[in-house]
Short mmCIF file of N, CA and C in Angstrom, two decimals:
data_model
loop_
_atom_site.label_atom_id
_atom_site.label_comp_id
_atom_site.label_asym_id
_atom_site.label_seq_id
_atom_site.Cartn_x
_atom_site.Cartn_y
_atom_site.Cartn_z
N UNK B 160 25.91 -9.32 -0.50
CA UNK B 160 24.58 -9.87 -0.55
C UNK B 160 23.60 -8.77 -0.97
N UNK B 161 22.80 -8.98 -1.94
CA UNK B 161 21.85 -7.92 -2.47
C UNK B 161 20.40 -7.97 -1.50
N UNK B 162 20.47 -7.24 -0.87
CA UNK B 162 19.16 -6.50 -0.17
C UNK B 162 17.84 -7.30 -0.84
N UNK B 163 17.13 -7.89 -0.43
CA UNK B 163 15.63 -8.25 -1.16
C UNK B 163 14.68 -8.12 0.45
N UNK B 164 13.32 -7.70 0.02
CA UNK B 164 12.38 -7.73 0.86
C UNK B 164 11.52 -8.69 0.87
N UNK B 165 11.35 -9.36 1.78
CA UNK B 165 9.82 -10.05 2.21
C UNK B 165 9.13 -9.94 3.06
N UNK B 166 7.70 -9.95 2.74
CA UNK B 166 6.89 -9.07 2.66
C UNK B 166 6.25 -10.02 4.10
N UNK B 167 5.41 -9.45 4.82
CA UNK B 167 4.59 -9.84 6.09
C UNK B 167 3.68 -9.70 6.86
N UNK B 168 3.01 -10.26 7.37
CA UNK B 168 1.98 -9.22 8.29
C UNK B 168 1.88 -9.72 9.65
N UNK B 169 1.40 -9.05 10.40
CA UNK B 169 0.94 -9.38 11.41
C UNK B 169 -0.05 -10.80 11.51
N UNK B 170 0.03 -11.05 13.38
CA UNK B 170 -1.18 -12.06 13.33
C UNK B 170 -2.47 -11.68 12.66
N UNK B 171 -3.05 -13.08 12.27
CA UNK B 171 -4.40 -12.87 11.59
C UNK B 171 -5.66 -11.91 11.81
N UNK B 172 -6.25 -11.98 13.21
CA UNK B 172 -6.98 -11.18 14.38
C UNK B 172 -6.59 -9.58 13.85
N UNK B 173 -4.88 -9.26 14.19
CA UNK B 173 -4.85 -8.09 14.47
C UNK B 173 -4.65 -7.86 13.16
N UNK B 174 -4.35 -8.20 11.44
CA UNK B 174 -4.10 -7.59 10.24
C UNK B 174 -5.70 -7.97 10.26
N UNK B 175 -6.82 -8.74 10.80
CA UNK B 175 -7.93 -8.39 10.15
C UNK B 175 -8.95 -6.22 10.84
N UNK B 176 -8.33 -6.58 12.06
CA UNK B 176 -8.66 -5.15 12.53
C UNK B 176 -7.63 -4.07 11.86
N UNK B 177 -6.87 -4.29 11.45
CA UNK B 177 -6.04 -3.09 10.66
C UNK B 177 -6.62 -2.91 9.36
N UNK B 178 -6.70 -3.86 8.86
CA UNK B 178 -7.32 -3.53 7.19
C UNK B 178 -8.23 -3.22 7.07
N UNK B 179 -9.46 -3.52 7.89
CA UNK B 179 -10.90 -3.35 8.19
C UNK B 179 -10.94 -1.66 8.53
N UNK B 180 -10.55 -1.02 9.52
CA UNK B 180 -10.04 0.25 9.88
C UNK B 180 -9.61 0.69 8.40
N UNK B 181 -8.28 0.32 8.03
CA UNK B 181 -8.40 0.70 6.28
C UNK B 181 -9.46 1.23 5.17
N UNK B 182 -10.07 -0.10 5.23
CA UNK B 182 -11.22 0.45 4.26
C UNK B 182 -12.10 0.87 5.06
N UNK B 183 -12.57 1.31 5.94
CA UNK B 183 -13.70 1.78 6.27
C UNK B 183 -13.41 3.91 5.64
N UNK B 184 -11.82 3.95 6.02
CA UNK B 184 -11.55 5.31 5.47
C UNK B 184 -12.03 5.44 3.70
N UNK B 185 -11.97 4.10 2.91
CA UNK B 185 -12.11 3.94 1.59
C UNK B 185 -13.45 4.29 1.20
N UNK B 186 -14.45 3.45 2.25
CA UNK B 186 -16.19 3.15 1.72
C UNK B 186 -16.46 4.96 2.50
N UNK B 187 -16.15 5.56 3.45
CA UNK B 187 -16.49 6.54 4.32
C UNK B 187 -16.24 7.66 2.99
N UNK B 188 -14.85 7.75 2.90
CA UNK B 188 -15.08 8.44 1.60
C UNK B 188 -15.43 8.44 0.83
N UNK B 189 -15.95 7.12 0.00
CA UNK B 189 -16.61 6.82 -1.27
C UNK B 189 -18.05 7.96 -1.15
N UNK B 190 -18.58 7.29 0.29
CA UNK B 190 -20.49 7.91 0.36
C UNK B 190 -20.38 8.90 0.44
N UNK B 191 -19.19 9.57 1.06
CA UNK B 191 -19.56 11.14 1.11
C UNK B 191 -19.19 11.70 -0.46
N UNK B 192 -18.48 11.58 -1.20
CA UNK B 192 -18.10 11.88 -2.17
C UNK B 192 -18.95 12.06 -2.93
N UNK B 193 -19.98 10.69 -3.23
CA UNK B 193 -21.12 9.91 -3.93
C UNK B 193 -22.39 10.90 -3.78
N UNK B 194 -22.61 11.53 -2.43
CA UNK B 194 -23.53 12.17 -1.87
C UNK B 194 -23.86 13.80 -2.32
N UNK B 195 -22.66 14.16 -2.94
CA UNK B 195 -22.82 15.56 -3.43
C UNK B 195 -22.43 15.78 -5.16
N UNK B 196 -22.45 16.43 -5.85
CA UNK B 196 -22.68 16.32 -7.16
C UNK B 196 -21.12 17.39 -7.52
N UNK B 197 -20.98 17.87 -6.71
CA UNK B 197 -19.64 18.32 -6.75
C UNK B 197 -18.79 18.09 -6.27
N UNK B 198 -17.31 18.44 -6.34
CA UNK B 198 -15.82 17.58 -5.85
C UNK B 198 -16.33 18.23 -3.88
N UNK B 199 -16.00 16.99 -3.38
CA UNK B 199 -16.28 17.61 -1.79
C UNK B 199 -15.05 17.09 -1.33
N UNK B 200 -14.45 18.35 -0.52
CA UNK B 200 -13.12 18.03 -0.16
C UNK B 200 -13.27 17.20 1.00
N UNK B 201 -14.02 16.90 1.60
CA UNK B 201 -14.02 15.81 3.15
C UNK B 201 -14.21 14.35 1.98
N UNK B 202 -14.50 14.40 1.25
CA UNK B 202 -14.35 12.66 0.96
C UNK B 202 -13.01 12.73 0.30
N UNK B 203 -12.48 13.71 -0.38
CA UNK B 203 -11.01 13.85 -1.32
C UNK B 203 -10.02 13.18 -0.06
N UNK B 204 -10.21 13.83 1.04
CA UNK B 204 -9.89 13.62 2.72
C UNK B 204 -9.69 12.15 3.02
N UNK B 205 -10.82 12.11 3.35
CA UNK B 205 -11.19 10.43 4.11
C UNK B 205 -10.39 9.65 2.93
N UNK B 206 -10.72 9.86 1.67
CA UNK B 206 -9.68 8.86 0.43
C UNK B 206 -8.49 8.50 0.83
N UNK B 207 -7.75 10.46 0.59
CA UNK B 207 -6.39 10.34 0.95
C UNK B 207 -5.69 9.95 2.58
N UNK B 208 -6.86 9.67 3.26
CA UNK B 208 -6.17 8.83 4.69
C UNK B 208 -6.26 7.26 4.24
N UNK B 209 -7.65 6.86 3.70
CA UNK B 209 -7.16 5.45 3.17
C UNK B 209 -5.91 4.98 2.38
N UNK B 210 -5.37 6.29 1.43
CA UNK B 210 -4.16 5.96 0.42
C UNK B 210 -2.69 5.90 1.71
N UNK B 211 -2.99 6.83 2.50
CA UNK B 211 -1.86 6.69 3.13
C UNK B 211 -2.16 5.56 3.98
N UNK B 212 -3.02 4.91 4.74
CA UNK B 212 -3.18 3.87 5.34
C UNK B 212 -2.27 2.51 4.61
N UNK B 213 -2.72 2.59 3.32
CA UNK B 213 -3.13 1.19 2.42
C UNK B 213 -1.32 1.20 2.37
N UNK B 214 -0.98 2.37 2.03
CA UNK B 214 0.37 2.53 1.83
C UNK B 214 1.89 2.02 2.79
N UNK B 215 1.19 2.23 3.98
CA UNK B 215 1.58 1.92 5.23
C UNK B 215 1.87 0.57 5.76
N UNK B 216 0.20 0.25 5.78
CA UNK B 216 0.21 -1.17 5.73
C UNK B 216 0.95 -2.25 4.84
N UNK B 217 0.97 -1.80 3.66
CA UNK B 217 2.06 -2.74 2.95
C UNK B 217 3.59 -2.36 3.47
N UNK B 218 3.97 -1.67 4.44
CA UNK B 218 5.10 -1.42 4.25
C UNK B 218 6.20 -2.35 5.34
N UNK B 219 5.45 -3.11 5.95
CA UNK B 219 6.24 -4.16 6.34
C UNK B 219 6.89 -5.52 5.63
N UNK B 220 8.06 -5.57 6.25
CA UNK B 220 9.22 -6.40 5.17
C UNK B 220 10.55 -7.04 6.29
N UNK B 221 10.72 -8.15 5.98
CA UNK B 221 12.34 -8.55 6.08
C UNK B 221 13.40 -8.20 5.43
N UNK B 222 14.26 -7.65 5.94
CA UNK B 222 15.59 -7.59 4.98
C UNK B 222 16.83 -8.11 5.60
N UNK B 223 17.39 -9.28 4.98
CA UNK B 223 18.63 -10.15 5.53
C UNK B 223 20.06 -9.28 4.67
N UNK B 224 20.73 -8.84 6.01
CA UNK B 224 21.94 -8.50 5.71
C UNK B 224 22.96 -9.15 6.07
N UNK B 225 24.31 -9.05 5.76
CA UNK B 225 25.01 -9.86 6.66
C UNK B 225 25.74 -10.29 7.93
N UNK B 226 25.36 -9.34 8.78
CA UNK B 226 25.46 -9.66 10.22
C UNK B 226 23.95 -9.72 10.72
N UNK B 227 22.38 -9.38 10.21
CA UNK B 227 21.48 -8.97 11.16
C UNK B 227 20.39 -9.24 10.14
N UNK B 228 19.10 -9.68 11.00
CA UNK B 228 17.77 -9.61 10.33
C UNK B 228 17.02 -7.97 10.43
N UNK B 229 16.87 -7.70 9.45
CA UNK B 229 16.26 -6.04 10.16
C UNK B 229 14.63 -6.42 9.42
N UNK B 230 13.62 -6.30 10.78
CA UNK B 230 12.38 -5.91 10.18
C UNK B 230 12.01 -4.89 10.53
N UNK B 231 10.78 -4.36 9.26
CA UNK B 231 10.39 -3.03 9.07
C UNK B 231 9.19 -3.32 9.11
N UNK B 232 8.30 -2.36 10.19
CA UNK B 232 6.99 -2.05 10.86
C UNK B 232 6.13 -1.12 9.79
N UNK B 233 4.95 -0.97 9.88
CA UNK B 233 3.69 -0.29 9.56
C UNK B 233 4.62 1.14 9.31
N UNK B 234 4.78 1.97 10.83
CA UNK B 234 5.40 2.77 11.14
C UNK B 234 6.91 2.94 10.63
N UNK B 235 6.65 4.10 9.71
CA UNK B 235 8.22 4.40 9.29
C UNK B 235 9.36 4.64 10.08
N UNK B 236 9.02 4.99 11.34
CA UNK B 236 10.36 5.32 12.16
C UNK B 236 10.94 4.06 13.01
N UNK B 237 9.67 2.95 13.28
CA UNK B 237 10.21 1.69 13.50
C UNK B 237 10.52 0.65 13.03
N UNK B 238 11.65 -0.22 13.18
CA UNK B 238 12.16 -1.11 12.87
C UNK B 238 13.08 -2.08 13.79
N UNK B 239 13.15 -2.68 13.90
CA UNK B 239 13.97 -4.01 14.68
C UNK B 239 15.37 -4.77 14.07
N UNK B 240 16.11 -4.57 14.50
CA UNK B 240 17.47 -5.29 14.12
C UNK B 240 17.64 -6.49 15.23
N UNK B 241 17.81 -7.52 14.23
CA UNK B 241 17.87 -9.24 15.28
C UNK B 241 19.29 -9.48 14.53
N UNK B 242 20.85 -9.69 15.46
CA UNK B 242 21.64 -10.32 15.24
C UNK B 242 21.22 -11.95 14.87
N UNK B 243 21.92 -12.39 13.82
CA UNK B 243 22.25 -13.66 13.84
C UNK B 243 22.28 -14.61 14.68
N UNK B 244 23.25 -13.91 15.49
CA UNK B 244 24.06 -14.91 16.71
C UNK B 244 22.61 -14.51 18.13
N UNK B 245 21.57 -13.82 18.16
CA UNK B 245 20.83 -14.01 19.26
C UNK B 245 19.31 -14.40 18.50
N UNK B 246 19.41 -15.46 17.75
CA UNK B 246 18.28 -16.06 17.12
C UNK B 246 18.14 -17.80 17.80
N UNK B 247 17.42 -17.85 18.07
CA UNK B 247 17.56 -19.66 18.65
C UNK B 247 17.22 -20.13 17.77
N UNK B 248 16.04 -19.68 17.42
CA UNK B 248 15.36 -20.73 16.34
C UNK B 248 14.50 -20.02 15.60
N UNK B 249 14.21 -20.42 14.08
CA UNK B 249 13.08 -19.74 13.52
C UNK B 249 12.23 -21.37 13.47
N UNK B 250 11.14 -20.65 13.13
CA UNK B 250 9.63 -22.24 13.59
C UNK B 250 9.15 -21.83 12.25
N UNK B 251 8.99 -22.65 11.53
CA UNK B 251 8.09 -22.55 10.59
C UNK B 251 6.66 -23.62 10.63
N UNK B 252 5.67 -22.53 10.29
CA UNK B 252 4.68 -22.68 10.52
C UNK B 252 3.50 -22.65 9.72
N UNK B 253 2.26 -23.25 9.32
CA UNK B 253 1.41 -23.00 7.91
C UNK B 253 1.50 -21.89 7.75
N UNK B 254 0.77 -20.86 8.66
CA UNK B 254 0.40 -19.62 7.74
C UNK B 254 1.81 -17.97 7.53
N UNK B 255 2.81 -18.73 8.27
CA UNK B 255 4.13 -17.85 8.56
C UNK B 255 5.47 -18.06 9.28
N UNK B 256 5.45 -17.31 10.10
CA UNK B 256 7.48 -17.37 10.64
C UNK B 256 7.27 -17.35 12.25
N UNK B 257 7.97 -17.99 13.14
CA UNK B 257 7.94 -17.53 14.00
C UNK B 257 9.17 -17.38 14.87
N UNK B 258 9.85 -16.30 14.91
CA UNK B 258 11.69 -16.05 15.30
C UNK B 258 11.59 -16.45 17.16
N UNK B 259 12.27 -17.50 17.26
CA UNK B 259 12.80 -17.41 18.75
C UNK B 259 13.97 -16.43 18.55
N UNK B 260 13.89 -15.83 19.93
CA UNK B 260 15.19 -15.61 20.13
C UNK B 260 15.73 -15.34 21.28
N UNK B 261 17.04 -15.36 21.59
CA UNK B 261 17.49 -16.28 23.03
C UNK B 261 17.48 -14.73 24.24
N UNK B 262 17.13 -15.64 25.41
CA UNK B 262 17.30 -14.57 26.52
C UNK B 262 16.03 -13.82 26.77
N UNK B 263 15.95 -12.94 27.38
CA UNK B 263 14.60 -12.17 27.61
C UNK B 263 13.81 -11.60 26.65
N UNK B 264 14.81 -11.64 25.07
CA UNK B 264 13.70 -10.86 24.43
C UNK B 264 12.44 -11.94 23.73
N UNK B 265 12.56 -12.86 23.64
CA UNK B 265 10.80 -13.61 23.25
C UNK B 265 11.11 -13.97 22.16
N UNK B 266 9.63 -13.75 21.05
CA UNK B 266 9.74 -14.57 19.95
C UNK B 266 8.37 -13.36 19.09
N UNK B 267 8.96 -13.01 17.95
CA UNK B 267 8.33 -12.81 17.19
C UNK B 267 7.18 -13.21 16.09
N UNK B 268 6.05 -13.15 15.58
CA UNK B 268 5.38 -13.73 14.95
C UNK B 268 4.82 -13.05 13.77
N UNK B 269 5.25 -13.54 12.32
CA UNK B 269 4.94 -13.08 11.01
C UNK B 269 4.13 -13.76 10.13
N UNK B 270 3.05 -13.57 9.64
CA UNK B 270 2.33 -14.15 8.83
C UNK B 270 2.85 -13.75 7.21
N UNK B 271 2.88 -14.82 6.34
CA UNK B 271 3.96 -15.08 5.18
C UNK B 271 2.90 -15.43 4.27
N UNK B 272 2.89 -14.94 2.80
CA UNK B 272 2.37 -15.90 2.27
C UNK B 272 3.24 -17.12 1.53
N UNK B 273 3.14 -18.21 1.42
CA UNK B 273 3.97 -19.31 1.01
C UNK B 273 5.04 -19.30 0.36
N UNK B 274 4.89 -18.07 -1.03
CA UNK B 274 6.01 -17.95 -1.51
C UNK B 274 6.71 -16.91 -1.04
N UNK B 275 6.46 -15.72 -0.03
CA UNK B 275 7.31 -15.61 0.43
C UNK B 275 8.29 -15.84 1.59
N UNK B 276 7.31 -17.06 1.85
CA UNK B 276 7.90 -17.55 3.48
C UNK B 276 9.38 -18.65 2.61
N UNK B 277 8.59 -19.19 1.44
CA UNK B 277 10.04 -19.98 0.86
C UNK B 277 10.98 -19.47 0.14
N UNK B 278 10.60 -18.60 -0.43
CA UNK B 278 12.29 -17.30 -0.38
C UNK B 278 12.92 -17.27 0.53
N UNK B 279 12.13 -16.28 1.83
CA UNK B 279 13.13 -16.08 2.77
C UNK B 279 14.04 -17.34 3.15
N UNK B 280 13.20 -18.66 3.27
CA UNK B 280 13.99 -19.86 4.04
C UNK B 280 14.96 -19.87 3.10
N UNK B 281 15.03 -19.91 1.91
CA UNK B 281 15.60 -20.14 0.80
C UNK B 281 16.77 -19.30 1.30
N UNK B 282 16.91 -18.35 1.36
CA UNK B 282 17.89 -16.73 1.35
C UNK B 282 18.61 -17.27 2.65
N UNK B 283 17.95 -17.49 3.85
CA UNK B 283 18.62 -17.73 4.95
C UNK B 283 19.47 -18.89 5.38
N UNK B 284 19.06 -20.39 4.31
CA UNK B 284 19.50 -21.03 4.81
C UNK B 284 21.05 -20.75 4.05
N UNK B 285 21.14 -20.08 2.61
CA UNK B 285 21.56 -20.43 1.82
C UNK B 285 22.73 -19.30 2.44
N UNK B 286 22.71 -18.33 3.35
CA UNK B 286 23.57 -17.45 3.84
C UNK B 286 23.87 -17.74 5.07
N UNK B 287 22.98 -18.27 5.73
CA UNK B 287 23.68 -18.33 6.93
C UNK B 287 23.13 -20.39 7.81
N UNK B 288 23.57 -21.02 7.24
CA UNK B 288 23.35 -22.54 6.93
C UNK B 288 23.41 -23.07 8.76
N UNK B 289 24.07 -22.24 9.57
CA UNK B 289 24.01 -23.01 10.87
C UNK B 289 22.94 -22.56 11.44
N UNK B 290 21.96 -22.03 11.17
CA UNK B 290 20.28 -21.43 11.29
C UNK B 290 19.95 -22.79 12.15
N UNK B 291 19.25 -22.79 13.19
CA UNK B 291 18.32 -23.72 13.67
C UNK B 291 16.84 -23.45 12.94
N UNK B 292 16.15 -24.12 11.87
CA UNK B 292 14.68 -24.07 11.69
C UNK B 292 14.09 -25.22 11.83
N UNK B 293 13.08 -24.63 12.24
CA UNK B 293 12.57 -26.29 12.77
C UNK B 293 10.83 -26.22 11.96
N UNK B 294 10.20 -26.94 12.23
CA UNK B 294 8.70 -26.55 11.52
C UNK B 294 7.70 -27.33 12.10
N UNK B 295 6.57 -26.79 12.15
CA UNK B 295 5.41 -27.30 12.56
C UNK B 295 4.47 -26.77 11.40
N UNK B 296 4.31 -28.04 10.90
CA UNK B 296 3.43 -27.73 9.71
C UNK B 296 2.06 -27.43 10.17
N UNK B 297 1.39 -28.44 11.01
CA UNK B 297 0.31 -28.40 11.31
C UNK B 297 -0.23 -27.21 12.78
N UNK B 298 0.59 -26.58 13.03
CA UNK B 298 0.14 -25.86 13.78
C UNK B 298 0.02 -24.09 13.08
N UNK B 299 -0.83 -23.27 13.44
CA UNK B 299 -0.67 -22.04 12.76
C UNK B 299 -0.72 -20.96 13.91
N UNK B 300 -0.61 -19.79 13.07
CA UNK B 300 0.11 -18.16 14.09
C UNK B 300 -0.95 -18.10 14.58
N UNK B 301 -2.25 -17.78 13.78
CA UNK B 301 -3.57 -17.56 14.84
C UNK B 301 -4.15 -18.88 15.16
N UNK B 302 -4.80 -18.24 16.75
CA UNK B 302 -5.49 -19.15 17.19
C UNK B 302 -6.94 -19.56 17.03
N UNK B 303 -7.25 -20.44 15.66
CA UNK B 303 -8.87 -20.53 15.69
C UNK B 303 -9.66 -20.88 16.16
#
């Protein structure tokens, strides 16, 4: 099975306080930059924390292998491996994914955009077909 990523974010609430935090490193550096007529290394600064931010933030993803779901966090050193066999159910939902899974560990929640929420279903059902998904169209990840 060839490795593909899809792509995700967090609930709505908390990817709107992450990105927001983001650019504020973007506009912070812009004014200081803007403010002096020569290269000023504190906005070169504040930039290059937005580049690594922006960088970061995209770096969450699904990747279906064939024993395990592995997702990959903000944070490079974390990541999550979900067997197959301890998944109850995935929920599909308007704005994303939401993984049951059996026993004490809970249920995860991913915000998708459409086409990549129908890849993944696509990828999963098509590999591993005794999947419980179930869907709630009308309900979504955040609460408005």
């Amino acid at each position: 099975m060839k490795k593909k990523r899809y792509f995700w974010q967090p609930e709505l609430s908390i990817s709107i306080i992450l990105w927001s935090l983001t650019f504020i490193f973007l506009f912070y550096g812009l004014i200081i930059s803007l403010e002096s007529n020569k290269i000023y290394w504190k906005g070169n600064l504040f930039i290059g924390l937005f580049l690594i931010m922006f960088v970061l933030s995209c770096h969450r993803f699904f990747i279906l292998t064939e024993k395990r779901l592995v997702i990959r966090y903000a944070l490079l050193w974390r990541k999550k491996e979900i067997f197959y066999n301890d998944i109850d159910q995935v929920v599909v939902r308007k704005d994303g994914l939401m993984i049951k899974q059996k026993g004490l560990n809970g249920h995860t929640r991913h915000m998708m955009s459409k086409k990549q929420k129908d890849r993944f279903l696509a990828d999963l059902i098509k590999n591993h077909s005794d999947m419980v998904i179930t869907s709630e169209q009308d309900q979504k990840l955040s609460h408005d």
